[in-house]
mmCIF file of C-alpha atoms in Angstrom:
data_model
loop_
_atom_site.group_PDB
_atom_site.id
_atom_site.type_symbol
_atom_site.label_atom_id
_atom_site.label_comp_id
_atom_site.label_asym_id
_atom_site.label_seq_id
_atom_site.Cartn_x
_atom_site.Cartn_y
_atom_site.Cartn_z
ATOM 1 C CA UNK T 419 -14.892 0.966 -1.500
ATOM 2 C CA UNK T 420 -16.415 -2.242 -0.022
ATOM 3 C CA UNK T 421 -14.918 -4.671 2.506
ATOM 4 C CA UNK T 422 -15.324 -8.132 3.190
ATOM 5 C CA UNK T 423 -14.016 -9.532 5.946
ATOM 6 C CA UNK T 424 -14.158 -13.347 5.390
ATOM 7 C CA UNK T 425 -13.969 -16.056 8.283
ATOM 8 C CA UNK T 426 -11.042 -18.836 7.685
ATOM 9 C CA UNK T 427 -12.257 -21.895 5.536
ATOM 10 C CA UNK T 428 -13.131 -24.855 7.439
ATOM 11 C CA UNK T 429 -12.601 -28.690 6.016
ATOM 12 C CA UNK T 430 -15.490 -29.956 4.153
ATOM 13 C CA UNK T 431 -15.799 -32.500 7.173
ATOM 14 C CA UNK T 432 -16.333 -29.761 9.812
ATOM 15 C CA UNK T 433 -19.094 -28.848 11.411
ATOM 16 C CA UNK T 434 -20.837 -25.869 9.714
ATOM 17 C CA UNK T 435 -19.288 -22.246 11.315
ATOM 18 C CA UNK T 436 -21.478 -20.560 13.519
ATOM 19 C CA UNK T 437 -20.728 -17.663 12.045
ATOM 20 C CA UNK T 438 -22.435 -15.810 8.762
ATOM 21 C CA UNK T 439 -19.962 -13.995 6.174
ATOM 22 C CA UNK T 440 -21.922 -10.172 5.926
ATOM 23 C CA UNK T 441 -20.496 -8.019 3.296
ATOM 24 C CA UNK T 442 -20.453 -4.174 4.149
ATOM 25 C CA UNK T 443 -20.745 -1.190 1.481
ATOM 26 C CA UNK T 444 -20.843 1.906 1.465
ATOM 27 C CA UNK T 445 -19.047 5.311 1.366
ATOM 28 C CA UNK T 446 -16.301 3.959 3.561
ATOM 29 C CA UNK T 447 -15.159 0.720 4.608
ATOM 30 C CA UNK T 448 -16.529 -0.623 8.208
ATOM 31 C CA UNK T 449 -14.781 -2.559 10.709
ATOM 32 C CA UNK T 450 -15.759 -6.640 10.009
ATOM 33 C CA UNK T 451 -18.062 -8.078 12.498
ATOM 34 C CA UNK T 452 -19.840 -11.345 12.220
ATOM 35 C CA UNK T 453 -23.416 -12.195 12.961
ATOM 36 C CA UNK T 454 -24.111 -15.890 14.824
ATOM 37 C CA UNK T 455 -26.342 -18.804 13.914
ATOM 38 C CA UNK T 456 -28.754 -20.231 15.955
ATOM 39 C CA UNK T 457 -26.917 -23.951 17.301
ATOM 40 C CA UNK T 458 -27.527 -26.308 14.754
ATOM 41 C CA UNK T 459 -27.831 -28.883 17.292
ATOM 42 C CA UNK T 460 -27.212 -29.306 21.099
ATOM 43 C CA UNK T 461 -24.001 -30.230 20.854
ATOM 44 C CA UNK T 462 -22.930 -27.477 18.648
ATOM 45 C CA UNK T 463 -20.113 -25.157 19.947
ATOM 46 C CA UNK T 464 -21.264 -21.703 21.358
ATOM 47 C CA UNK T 465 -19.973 -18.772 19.016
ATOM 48 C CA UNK T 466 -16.828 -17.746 19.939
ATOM 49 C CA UNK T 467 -16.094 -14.101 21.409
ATOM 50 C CA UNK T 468 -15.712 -11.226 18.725
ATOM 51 C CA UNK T 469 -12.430 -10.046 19.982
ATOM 52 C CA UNK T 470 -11.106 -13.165 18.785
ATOM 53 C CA UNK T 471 -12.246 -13.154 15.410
ATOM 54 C CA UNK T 472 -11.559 -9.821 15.055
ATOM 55 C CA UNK T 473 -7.405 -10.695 16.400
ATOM 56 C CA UNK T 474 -7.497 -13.748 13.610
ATOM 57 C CA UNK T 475 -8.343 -10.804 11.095
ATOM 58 C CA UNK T 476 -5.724 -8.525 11.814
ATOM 59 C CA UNK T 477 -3.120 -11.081 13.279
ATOM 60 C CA UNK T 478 -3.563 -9.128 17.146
ATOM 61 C CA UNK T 479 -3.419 -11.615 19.858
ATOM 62 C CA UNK T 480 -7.167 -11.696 21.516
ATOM 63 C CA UNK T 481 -7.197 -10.043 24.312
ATOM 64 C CA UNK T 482 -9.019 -7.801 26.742
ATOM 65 C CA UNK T 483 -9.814 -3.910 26.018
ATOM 66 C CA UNK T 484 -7.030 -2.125 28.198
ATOM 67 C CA UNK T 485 -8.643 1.382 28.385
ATOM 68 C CA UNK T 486 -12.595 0.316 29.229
ATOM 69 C CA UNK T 487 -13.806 1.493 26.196
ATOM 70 C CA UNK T 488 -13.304 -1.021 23.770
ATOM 71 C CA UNK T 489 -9.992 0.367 21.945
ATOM 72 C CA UNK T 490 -6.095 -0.597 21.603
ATOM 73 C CA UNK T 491 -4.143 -0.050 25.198
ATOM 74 C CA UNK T 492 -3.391 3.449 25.910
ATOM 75 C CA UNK T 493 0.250 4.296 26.190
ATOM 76 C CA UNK T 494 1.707 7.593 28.091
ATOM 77 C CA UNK T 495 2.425 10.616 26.546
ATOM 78 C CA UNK T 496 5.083 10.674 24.149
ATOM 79 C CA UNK T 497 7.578 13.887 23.758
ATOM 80 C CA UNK T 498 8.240 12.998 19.940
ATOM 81 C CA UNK T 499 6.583 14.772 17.483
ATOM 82 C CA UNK T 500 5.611 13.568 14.608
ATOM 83 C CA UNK T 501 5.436 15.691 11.319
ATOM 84 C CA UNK T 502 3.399 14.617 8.072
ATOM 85 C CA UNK T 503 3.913 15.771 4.676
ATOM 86 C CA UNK T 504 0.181 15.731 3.556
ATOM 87 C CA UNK T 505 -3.292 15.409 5.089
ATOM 88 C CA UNK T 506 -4.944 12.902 2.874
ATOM 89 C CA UNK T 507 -7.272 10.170 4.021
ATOM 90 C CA UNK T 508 -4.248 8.276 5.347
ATOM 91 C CA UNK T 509 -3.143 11.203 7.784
ATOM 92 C CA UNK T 510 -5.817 11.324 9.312
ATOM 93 C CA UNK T 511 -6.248 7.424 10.111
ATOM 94 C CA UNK T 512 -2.865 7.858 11.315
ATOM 95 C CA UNK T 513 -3.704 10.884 13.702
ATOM 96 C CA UNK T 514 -6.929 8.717 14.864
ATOM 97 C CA UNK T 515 -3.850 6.006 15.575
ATOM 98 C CA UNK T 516 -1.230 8.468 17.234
ATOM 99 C CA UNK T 517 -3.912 10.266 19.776
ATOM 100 C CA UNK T 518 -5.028 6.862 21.469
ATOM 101 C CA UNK T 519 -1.030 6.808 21.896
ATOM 102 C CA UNK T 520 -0.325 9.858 23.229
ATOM 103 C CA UNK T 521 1.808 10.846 20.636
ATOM 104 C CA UNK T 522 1.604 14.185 18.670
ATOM 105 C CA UNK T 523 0.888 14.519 14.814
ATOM 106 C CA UNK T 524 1.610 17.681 12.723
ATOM 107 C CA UNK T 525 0.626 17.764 9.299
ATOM 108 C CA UNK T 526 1.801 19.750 6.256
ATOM 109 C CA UNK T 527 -0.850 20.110 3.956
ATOM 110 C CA UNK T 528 -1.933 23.389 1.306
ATOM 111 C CA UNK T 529 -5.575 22.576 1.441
ATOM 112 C CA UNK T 530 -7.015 24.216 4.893
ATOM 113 C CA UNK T 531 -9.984 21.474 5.014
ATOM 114 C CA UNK T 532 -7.773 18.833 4.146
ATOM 115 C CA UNK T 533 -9.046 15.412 5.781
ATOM 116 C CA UNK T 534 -6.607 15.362 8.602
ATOM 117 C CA UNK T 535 -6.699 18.530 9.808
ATOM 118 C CA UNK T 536 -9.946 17.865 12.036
ATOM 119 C CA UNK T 537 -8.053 15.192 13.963
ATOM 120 C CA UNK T 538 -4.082 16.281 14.224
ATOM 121 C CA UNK T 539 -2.399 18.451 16.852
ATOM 122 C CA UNK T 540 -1.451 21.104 14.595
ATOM 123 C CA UNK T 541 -1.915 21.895 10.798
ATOM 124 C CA UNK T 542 0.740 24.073 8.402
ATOM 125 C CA UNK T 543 -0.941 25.230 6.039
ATOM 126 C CA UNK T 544 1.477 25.001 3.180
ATOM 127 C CA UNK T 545 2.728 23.082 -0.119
ATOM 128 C CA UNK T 546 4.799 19.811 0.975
ATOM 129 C CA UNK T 547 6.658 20.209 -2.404
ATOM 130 C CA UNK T 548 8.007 23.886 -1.426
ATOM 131 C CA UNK T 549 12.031 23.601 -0.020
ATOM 132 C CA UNK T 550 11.870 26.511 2.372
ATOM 133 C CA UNK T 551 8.214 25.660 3.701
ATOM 134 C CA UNK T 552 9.380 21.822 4.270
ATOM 135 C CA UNK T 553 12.507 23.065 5.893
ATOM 136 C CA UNK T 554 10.439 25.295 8.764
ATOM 137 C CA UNK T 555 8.257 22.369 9.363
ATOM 138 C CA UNK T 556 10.987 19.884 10.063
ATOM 139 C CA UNK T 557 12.740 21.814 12.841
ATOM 140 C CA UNK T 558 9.398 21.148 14.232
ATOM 141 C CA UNK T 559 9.520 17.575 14.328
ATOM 142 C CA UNK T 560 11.121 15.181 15.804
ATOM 143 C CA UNK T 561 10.710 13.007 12.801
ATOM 144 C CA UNK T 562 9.248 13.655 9.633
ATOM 145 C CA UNK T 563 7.261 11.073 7.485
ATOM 146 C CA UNK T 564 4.795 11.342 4.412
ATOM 147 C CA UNK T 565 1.294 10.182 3.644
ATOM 148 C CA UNK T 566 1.684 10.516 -0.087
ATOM 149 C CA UNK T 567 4.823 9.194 -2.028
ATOM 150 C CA UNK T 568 4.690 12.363 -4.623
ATOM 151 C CA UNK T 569 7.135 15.039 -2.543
ATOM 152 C CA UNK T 570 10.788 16.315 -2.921
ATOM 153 C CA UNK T 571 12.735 13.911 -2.433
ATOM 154 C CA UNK T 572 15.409 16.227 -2.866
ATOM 155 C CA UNK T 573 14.924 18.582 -0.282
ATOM 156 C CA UNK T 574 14.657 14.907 2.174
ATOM 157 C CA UNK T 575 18.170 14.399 1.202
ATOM 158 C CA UNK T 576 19.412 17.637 2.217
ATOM 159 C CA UNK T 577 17.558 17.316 5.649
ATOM 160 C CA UNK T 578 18.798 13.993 6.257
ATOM 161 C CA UNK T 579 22.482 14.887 5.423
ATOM 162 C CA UNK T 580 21.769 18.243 8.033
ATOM 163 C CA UNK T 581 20.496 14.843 10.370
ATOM 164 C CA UNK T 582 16.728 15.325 10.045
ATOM 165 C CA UNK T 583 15.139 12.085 10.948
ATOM 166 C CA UNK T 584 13.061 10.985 7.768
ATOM 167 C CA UNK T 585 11.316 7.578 7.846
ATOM 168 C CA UNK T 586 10.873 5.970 5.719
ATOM 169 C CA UNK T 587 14.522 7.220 3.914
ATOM 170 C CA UNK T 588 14.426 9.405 1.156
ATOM 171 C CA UNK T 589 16.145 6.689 -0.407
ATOM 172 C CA UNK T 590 13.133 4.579 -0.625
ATOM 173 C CA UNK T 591 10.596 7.277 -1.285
ATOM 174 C CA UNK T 592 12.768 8.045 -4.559
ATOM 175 C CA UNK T 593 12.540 4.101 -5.673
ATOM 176 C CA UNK T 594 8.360 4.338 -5.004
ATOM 177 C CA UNK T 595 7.922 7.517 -6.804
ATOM 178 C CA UNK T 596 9.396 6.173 -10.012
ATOM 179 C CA UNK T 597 7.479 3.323 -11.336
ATOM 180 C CA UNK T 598 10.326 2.457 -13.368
ATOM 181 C CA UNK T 599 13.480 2.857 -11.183
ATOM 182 C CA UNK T 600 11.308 0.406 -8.514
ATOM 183 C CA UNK T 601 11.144 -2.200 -11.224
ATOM 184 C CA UNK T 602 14.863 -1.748 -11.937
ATOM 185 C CA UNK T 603 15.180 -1.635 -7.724
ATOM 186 C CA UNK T 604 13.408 -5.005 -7.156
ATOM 187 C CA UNK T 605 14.318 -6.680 -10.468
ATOM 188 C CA UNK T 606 18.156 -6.392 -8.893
ATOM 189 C CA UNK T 607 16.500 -8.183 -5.573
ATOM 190 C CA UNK T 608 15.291 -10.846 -7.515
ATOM 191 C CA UNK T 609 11.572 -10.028 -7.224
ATOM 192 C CA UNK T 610 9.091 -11.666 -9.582
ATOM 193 C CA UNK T 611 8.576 -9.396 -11.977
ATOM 194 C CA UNK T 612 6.777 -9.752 -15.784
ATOM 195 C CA UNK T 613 9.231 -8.723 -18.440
ATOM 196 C CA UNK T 614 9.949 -4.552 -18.795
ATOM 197 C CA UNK T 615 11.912 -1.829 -20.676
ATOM 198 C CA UNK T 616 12.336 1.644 -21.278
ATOM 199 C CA UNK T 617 11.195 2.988 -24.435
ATOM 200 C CA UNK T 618 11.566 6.676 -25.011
ATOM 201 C CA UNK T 619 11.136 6.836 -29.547
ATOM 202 C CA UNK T 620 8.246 5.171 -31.525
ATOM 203 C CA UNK T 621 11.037 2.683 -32.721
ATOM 204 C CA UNK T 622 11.452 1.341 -29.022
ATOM 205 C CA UNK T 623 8.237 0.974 -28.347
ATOM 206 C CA UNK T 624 7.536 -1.495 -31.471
ATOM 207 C CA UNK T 625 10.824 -2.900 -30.793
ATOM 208 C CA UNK T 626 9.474 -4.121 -27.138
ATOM 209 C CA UNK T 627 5.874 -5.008 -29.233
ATOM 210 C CA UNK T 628 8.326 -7.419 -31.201
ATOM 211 C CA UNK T 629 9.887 -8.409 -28.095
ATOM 212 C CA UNK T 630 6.939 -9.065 -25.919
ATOM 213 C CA UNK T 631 3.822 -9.238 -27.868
ATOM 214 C CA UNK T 632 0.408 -7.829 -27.693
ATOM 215 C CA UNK T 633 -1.501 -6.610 -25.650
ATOM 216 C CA UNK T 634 1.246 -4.616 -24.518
ATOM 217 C CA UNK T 635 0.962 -2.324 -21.181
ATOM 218 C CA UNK T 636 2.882 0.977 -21.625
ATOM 219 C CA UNK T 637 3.347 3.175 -18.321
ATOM 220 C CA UNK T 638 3.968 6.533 -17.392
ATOM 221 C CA UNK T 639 6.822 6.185 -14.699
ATOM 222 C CA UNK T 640 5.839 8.977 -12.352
ATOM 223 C CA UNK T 641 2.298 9.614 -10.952
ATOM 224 C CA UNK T 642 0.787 6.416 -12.248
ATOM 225 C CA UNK T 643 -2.026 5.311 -9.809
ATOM 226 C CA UNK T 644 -5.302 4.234 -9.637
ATOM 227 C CA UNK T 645 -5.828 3.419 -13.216
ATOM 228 C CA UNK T 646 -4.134 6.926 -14.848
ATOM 229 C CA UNK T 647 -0.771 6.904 -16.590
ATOM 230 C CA UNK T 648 -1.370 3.520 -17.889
ATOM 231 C CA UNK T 649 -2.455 2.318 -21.326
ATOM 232 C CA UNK T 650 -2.859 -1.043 -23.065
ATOM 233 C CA UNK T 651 -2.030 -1.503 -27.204
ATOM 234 C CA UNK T 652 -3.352 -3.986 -28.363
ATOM 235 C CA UNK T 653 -1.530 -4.052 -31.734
ATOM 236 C CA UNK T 654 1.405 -1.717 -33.368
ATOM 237 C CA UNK T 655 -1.214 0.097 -34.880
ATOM 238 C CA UNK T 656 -2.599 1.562 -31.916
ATOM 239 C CA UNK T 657 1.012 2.405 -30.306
ATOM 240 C CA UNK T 658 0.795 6.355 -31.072
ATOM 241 C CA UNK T 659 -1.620 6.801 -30.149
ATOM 242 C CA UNK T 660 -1.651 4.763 -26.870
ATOM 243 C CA UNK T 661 2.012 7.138 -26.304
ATOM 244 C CA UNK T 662 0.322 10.463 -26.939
ATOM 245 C CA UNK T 663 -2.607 9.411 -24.536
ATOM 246 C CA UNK T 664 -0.177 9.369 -21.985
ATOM 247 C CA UNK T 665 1.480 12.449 -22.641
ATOM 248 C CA UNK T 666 4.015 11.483 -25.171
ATOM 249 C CA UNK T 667 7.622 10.298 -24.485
ATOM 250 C CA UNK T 668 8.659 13.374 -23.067
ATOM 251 C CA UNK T 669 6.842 12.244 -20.119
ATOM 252 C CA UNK T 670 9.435 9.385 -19.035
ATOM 253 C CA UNK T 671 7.403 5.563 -20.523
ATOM 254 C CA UNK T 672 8.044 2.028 -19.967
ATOM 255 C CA UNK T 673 6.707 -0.677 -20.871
ATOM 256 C CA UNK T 674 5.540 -4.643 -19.156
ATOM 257 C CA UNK T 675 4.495 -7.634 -21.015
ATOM 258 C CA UNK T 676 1.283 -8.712 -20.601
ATOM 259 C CA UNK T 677 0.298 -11.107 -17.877
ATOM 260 C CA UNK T 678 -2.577 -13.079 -17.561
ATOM 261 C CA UNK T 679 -3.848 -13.407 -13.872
ATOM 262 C CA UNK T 680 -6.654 -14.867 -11.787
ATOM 263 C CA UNK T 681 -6.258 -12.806 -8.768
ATOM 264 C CA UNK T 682 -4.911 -9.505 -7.951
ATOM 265 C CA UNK T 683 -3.505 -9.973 -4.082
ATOM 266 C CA UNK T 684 -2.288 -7.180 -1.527
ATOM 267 C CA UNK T 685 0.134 -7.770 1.201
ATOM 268 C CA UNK T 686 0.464 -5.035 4.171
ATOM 269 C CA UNK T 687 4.267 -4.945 5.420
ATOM 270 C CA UNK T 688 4.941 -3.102 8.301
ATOM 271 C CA UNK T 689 9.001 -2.169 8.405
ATOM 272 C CA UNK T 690 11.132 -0.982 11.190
ATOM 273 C CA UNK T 691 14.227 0.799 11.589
ATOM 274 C CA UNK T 692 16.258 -2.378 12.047
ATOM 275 C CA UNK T 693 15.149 -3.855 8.914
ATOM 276 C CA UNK T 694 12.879 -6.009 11.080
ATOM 277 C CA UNK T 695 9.246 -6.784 9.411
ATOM 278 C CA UNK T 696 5.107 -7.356 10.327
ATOM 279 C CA UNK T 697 3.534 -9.157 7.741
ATOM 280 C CA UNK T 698 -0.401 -9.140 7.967
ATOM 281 C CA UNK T 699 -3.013 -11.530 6.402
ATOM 282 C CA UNK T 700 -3.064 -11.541 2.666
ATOM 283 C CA UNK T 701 -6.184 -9.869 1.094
ATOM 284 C CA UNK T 702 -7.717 -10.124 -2.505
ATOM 285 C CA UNK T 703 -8.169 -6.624 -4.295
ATOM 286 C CA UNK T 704 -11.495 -6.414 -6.936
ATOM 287 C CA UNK T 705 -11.141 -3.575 -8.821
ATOM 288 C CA UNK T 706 -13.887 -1.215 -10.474
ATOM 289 C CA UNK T 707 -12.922 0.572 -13.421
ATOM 290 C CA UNK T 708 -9.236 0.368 -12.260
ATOM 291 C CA UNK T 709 -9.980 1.653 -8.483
ATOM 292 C CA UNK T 710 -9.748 -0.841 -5.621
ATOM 293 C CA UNK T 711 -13.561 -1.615 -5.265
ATOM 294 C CA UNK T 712 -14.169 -4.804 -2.511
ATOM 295 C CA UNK T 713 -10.775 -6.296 -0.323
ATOM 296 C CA UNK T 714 -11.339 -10.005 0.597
ATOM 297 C CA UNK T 715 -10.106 -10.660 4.116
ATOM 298 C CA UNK T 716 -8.318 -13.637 4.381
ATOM 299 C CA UNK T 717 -7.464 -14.090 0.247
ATOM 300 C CA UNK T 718 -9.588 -17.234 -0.648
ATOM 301 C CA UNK T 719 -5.908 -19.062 -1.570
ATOM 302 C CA UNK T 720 -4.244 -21.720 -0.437
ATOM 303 C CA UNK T 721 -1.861 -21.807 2.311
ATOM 304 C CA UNK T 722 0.871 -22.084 0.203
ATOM 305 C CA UNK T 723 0.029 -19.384 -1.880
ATOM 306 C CA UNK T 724 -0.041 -17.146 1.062
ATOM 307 C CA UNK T 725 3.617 -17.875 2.110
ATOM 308 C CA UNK T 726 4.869 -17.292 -1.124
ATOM 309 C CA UNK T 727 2.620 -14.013 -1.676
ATOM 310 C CA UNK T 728 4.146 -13.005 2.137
ATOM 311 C CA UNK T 729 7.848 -14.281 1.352
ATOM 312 C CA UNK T 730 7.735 -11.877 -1.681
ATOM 313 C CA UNK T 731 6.530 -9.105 -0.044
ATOM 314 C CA UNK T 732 8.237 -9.219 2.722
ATOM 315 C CA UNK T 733 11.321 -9.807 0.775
ATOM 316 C CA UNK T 734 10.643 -6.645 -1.465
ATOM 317 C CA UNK T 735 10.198 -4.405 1.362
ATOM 318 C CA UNK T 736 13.284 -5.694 3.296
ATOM 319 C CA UNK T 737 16.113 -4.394 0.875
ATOM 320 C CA UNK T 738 14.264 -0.943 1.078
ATOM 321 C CA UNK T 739 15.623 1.974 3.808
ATOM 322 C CA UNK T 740 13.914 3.204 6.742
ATOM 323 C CA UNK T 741 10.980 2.599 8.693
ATOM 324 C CA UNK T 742 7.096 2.726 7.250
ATOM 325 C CA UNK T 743 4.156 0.717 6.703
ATOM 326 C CA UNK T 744 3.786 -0.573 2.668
ATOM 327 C CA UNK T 745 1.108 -2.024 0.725
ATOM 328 C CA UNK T 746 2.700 -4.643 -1.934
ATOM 329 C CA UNK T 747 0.330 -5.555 -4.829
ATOM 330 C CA UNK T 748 0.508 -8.743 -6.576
ATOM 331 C CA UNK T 749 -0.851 -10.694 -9.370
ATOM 332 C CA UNK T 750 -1.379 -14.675 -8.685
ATOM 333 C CA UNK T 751 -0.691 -16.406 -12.548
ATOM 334 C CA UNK T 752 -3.010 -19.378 -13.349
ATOM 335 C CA UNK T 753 0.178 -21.180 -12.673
ATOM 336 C CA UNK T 754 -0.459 -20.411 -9.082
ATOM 337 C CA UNK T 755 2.972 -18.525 -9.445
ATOM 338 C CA UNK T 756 3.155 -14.809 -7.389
ATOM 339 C CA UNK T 757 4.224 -12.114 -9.832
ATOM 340 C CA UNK T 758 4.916 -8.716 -8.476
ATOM 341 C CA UNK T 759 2.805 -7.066 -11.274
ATOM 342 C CA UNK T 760 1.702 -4.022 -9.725
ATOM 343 C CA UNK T 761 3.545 -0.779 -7.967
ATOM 344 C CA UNK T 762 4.371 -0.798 -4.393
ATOM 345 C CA UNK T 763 2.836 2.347 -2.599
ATOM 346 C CA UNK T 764 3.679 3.773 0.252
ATOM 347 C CA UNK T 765 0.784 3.917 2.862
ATOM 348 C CA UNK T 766 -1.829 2.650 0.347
ATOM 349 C CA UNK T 767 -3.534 0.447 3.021
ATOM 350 C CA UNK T 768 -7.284 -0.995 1.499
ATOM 351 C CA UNK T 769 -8.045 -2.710 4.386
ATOM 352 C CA UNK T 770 -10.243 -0.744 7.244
ATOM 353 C CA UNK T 771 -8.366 -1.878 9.816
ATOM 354 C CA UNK T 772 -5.945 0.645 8.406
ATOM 355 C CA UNK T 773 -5.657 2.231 12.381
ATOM 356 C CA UNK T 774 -4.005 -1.017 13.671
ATOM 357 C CA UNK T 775 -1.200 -1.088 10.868
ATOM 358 C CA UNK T 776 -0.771 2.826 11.438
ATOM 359 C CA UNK T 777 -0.222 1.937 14.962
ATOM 360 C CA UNK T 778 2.665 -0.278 13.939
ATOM 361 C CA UNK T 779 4.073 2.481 12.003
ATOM 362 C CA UNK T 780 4.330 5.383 15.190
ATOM 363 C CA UNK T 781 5.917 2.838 16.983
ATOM 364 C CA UNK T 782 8.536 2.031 15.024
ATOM 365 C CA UNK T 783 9.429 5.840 15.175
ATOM 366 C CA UNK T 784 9.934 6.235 18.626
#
């Protein structure tokens, strides 16, 4: 994945920025730096200190390295431990975040080389989807969180009725896992939404081809990410099979109406206990072959398409349960209208300044 990290547009009027736009790519996204421009003229401001333009970025006050080496202040030693249901890419940005804290990660993970097992305290080797191996890691833990939205929820219900501390609540991690209970979920808090059902015989589905029209996107509801469990007919023709592609009906479908869009936007929401929210700069997502291939930091929108992309967001993650940071994916219409169009995920963060919203997150636990 590539990242840009864009600097704010000036007015036409304005001086030219002494700053160049550099575009980074490669195997993994890079923190955004900026390269300056020779003065264009005596008078012309000098650049302006890194730290700052990196705070603008990520919505962190400018200020000072606490620790002498350049990083995020460095807190005391924290008694709370932290278990993690998976060791994906995300654990271990979140370990990288927890040891500058003091604060101790253990992950639950089956693969022994997982990513985050270089970089946490301690790592179970074990299945996160296993009852009994999920109940001996919790009475480890002082709270228990996930990296990766596909677990048993069921067994998190059980712990948190025996008063395991799960963040976010199982609650929520039910709605995210099912594609179309979230849509039901949000539809019921008024979240923009393009038009869905549920369509479970070959007569539903061309009753909801009548209903919306074609192209029409049919959806797997569980494990549907990054391009797979989703399939587009573009006429009744191709309906079966567009449903056997996907595994037939057996497999739980839904279907959206199509909608047109000009940009695909993200919005990071960081959520606390007390319902209280962190909102950070909306980004544009460019997609590759349905993977998220460049993120655009600051979204070249307007201003006012930014509050209404952050009102939504932060709206959506408000009436969920428990504390977590959440990546909400929009689509902005040609109507400049905000549609909620895509899934939220829990912990899918694009941007590589992932650390600082992971930060947020361990936090909020304590």
């Amino acid at each position: 994945m590539h990242a840009r990290f864009l600097s704010a547009p000036s007015p036409a009027s304005a001086a030219p920025s002494p700053y160049v736009r550099l575009a980074f790519t490669g195997a993994r996204p890079r923190r955004a730096c900026w390269k300056p421009r020779g003065p264009a003229s005596a008078s012309a401001p000098p650049p302006r200190p890194l730290h700052s333009l990196c705070a603008r970025a990520s919505m962190q006050p400018a200020s000072p390295a606490h620790d002498g080496h350049g990083g995020p202040p460095v807190h005391g030693v924290s008694n709370t431990v932290i278990g993690v249901l998976g060791g994906g890419q995300l654990g271990k940005m979140l370990c990288h975040a927890a040891s500058q804290m003091g604060i101790r990660i253990v992950i639950l993970d089956p693969l022994p080389g997982c990513p985050a097992s270089s970089v946490c305290d301690e790592h179970v080797i074990g299945s996160f989807n296993d009852e009994d191996t999920v109940r001996e890691f919790a009475k480890r833990c002082g709270v228990l969180t996930v990296e990766i939205e596909h677990v048993d929820v069921t067994t998190l219900e059980k712990l948190e009725k025996q008063g395991v501390d799960c963040e976010p609540n199982a609650s929520t991690i039910m709605i995210i896992q099912d594609k179309y209970r979230q849509k039901k979920h949000f539809s019921r808090c008024e979240i923009p939404l393009p038009d869905f059902m549920e369509v479970d015989t070959l007569r539903s589905i061309e009753e909801a081809g009548e209903k919306f029209g074609y192209p029409l996107m049919v959806k797997s509801k569980r494990l549907a990410y990054d391009g797979r469990g989703n399939a587009v007919a573009k006429n009744k023709e191709e309906l079966p099979s567009v449903v056997a592609s996907l595994g037939g009906f057996e497999r739980g479908l839904y279907v959206e109406r199509w909608t047109p869009f000009v940009k695909e936007l993200s919005v990071i929401v960081a959520r606390s206990r007390d319902n209280s929210t962190v909102c950070y700069p909306v980004v544009e997502t460019v997609h590759k072959e349905n993977i998220c291939h460049v993120v655009e930091a600051p979204a070249d929108v307007s201003n006012k398409i930014k509050k209404l992309a952050t009102s939504v967001a932060e709206k959506a993650i408000k009436s969920l349960e428990g504390a977590g940071v959440f990546a909400v994916e929009l689509f902005l219409t040609e109507d400049d209208q905000v549609c909620f169009g895509l899934s939220t995920y829990f912990f899918k963060i694009y941007s590589s300044c992932s650390g600082v919203y992971i930060i947020i997150l361990v936090l909020f636990f304590l």
